[in-house]
mmCIF file of C-alpha atoms in Angstrom:
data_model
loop_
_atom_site.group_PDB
_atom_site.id
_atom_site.type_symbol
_atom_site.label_atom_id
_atom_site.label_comp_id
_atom_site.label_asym_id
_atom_site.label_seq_id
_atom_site.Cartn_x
_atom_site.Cartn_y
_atom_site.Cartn_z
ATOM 1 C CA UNK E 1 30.828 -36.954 43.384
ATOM 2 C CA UNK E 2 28.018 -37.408 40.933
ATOM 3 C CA UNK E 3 26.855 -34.310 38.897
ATOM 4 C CA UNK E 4 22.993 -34.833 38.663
ATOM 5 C CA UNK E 5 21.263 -33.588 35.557
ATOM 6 C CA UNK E 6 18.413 -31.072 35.032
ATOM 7 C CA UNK E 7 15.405 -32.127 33.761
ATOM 8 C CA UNK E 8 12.013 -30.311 33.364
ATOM 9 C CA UNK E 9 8.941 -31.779 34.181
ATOM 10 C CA UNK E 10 6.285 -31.747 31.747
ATOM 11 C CA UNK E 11 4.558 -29.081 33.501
ATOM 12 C CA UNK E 12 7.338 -26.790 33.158
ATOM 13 C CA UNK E 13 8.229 -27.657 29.655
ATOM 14 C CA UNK E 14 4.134 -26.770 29.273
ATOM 15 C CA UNK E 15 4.834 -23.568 30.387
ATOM 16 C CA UNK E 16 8.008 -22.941 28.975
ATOM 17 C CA UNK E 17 5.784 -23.489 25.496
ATOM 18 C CA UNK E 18 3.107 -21.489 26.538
ATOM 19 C CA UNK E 19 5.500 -18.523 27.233
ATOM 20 C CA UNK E 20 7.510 -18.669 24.245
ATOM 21 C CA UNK E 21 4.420 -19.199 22.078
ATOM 22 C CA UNK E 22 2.684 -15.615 23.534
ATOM 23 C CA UNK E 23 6.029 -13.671 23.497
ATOM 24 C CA UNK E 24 5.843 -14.806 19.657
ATOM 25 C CA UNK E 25 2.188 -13.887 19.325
ATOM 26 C CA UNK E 26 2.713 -10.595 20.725
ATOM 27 C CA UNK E 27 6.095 -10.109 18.879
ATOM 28 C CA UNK E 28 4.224 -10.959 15.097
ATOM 29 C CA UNK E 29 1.248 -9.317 15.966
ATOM 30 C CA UNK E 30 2.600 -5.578 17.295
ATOM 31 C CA UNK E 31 5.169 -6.137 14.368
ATOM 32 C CA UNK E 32 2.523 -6.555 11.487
ATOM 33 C CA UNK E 33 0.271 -4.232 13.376
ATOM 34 C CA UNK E 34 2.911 -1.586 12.654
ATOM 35 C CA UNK E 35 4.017 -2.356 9.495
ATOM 36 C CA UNK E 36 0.117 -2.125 8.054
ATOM 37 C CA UNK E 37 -0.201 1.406 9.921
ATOM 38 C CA UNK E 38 3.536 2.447 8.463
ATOM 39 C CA UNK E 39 2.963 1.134 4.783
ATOM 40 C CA UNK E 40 -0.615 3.351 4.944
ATOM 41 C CA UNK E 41 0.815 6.253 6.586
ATOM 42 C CA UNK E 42 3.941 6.185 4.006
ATOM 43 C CA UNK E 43 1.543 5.544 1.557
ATOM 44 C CA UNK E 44 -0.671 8.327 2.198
ATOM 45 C CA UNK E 45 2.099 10.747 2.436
ATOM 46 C CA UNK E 46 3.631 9.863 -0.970
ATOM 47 C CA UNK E 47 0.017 10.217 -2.597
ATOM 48 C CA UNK E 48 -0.369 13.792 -1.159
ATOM 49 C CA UNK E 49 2.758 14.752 -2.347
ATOM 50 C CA UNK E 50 1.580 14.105 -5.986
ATOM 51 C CA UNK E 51 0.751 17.227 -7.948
ATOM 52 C CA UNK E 52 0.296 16.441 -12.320
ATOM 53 C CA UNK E 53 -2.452 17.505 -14.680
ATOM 54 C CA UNK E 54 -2.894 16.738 -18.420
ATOM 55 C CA UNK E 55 -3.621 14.526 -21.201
ATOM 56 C CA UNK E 56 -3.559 11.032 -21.263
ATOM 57 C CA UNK E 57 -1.445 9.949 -24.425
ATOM 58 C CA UNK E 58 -0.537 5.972 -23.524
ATOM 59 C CA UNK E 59 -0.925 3.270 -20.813
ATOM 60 C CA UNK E 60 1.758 1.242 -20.061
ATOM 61 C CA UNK E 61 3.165 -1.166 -17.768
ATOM 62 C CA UNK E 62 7.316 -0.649 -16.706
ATOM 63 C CA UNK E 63 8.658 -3.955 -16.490
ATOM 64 C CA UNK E 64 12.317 -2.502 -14.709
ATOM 65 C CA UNK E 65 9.677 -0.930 -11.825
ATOM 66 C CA UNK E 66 7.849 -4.032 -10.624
ATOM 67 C CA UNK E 67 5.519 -3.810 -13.381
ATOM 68 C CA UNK E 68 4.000 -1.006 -12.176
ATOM 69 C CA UNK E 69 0.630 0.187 -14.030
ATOM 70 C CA UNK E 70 1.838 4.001 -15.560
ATOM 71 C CA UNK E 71 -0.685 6.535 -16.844
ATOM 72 C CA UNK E 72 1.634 9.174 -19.520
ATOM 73 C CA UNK E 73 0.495 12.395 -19.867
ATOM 74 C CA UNK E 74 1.072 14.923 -23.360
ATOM 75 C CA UNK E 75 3.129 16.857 -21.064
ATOM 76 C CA UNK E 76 5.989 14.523 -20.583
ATOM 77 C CA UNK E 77 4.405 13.403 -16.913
ATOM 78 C CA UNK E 78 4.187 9.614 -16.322
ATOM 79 C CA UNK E 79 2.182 8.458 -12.649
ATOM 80 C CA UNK E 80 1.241 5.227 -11.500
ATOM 81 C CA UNK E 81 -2.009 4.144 -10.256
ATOM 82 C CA UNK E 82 -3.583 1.196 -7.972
ATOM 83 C CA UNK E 83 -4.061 -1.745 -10.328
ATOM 84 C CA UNK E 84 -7.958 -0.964 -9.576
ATOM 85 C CA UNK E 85 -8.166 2.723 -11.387
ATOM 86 C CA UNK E 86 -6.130 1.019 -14.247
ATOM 87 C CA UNK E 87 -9.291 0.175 -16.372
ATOM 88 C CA UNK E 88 -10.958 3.429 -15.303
ATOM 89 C CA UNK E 89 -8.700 5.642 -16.891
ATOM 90 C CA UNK E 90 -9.076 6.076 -20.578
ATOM 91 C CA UNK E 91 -6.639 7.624 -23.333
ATOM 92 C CA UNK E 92 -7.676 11.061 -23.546
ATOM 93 C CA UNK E 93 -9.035 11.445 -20.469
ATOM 94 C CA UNK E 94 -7.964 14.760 -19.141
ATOM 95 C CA UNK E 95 -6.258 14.322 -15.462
ATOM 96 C CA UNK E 96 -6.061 16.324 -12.576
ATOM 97 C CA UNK E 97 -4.239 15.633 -9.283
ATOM 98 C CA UNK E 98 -3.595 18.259 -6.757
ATOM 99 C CA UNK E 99 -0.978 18.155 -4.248
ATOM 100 C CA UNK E 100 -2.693 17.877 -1.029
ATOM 101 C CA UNK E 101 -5.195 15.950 -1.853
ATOM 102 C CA UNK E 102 -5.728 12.048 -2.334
ATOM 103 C CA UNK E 103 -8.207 12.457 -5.609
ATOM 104 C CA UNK E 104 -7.825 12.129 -9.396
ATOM 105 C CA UNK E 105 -10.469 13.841 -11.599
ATOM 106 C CA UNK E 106 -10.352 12.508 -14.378
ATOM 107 C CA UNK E 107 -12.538 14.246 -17.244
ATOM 108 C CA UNK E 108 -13.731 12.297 -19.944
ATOM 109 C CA UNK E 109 -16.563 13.674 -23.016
ATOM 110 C CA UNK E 110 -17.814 16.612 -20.790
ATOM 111 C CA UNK E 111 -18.144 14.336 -17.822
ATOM 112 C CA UNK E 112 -15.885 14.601 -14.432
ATOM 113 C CA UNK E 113 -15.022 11.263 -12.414
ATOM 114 C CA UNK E 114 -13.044 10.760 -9.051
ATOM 115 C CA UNK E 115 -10.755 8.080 -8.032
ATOM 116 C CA UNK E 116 -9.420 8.182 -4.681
ATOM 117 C CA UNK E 117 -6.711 6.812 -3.677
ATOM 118 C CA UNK E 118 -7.551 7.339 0.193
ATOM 119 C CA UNK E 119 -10.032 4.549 -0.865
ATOM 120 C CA UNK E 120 -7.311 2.025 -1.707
ATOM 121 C CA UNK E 121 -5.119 2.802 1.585
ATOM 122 C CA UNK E 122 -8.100 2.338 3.836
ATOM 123 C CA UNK E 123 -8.529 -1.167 2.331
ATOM 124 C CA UNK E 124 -5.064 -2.142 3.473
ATOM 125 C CA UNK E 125 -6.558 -0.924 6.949
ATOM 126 C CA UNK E 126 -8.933 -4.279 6.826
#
């Protein structure tokens, strides 16, 4: 007795691609869907949470934190900020940040400024 093989035609094996190819569409695209909505939700939430006010005494990067851009304040409070308020923030500015809330005021020679940070985390939205 002869075993026959199995072969696909090369209409099935054009389906076969197809499938696989849309399962891995839909399997990237839900996946990076939810990761953008979980990284601005987690985000968001860790923002809010913030509460500081003071002066600024220094800017400085932390090279054992991913180089993350830190603001330090004259009452032994240190914060990081979005690479884009970096420049915007000025030694002695005064800062406020109130838990809650997604804003810095920052107060610089009798003039008030807010930064956002709910501006930022749409952005990763796009």
């Amino acid at each position: 007795m002869k075993k026959e093989s199995f072969k696909f035609s090369v209409k099935q094996l054009k389906i076969a691609l197809n499938v696989g190819v849309a399962i891995f569409a839909i399997f990237f695209l839900s996946d990076h869907l939810y990761t953008d909505k979980k990284r601005y939700n987690d985000g968001l939430k860790n923002i809010q949470e913030e509460n500081f006010q003071g002066l600024v005494i220094d800017k400085g990067f932390e090279k054992y934190n991913h180089n993350a851009a830190m603001i330090y304040l004259n009452n032994d409070t240190k914060f990081s900020v979005f690479g884009q308020f970096w420049p915007k923030i000025m030694i002695g500015d005064s800062i406020v940040k109130k838990r809650g809330e997604t804003i810095i005021t920052v107060y610089r020679n009798n003039k008030k400024f807010i930064l956002d940070n709910k501006d930022i985390l749409e952005s990763w939205k796009k």
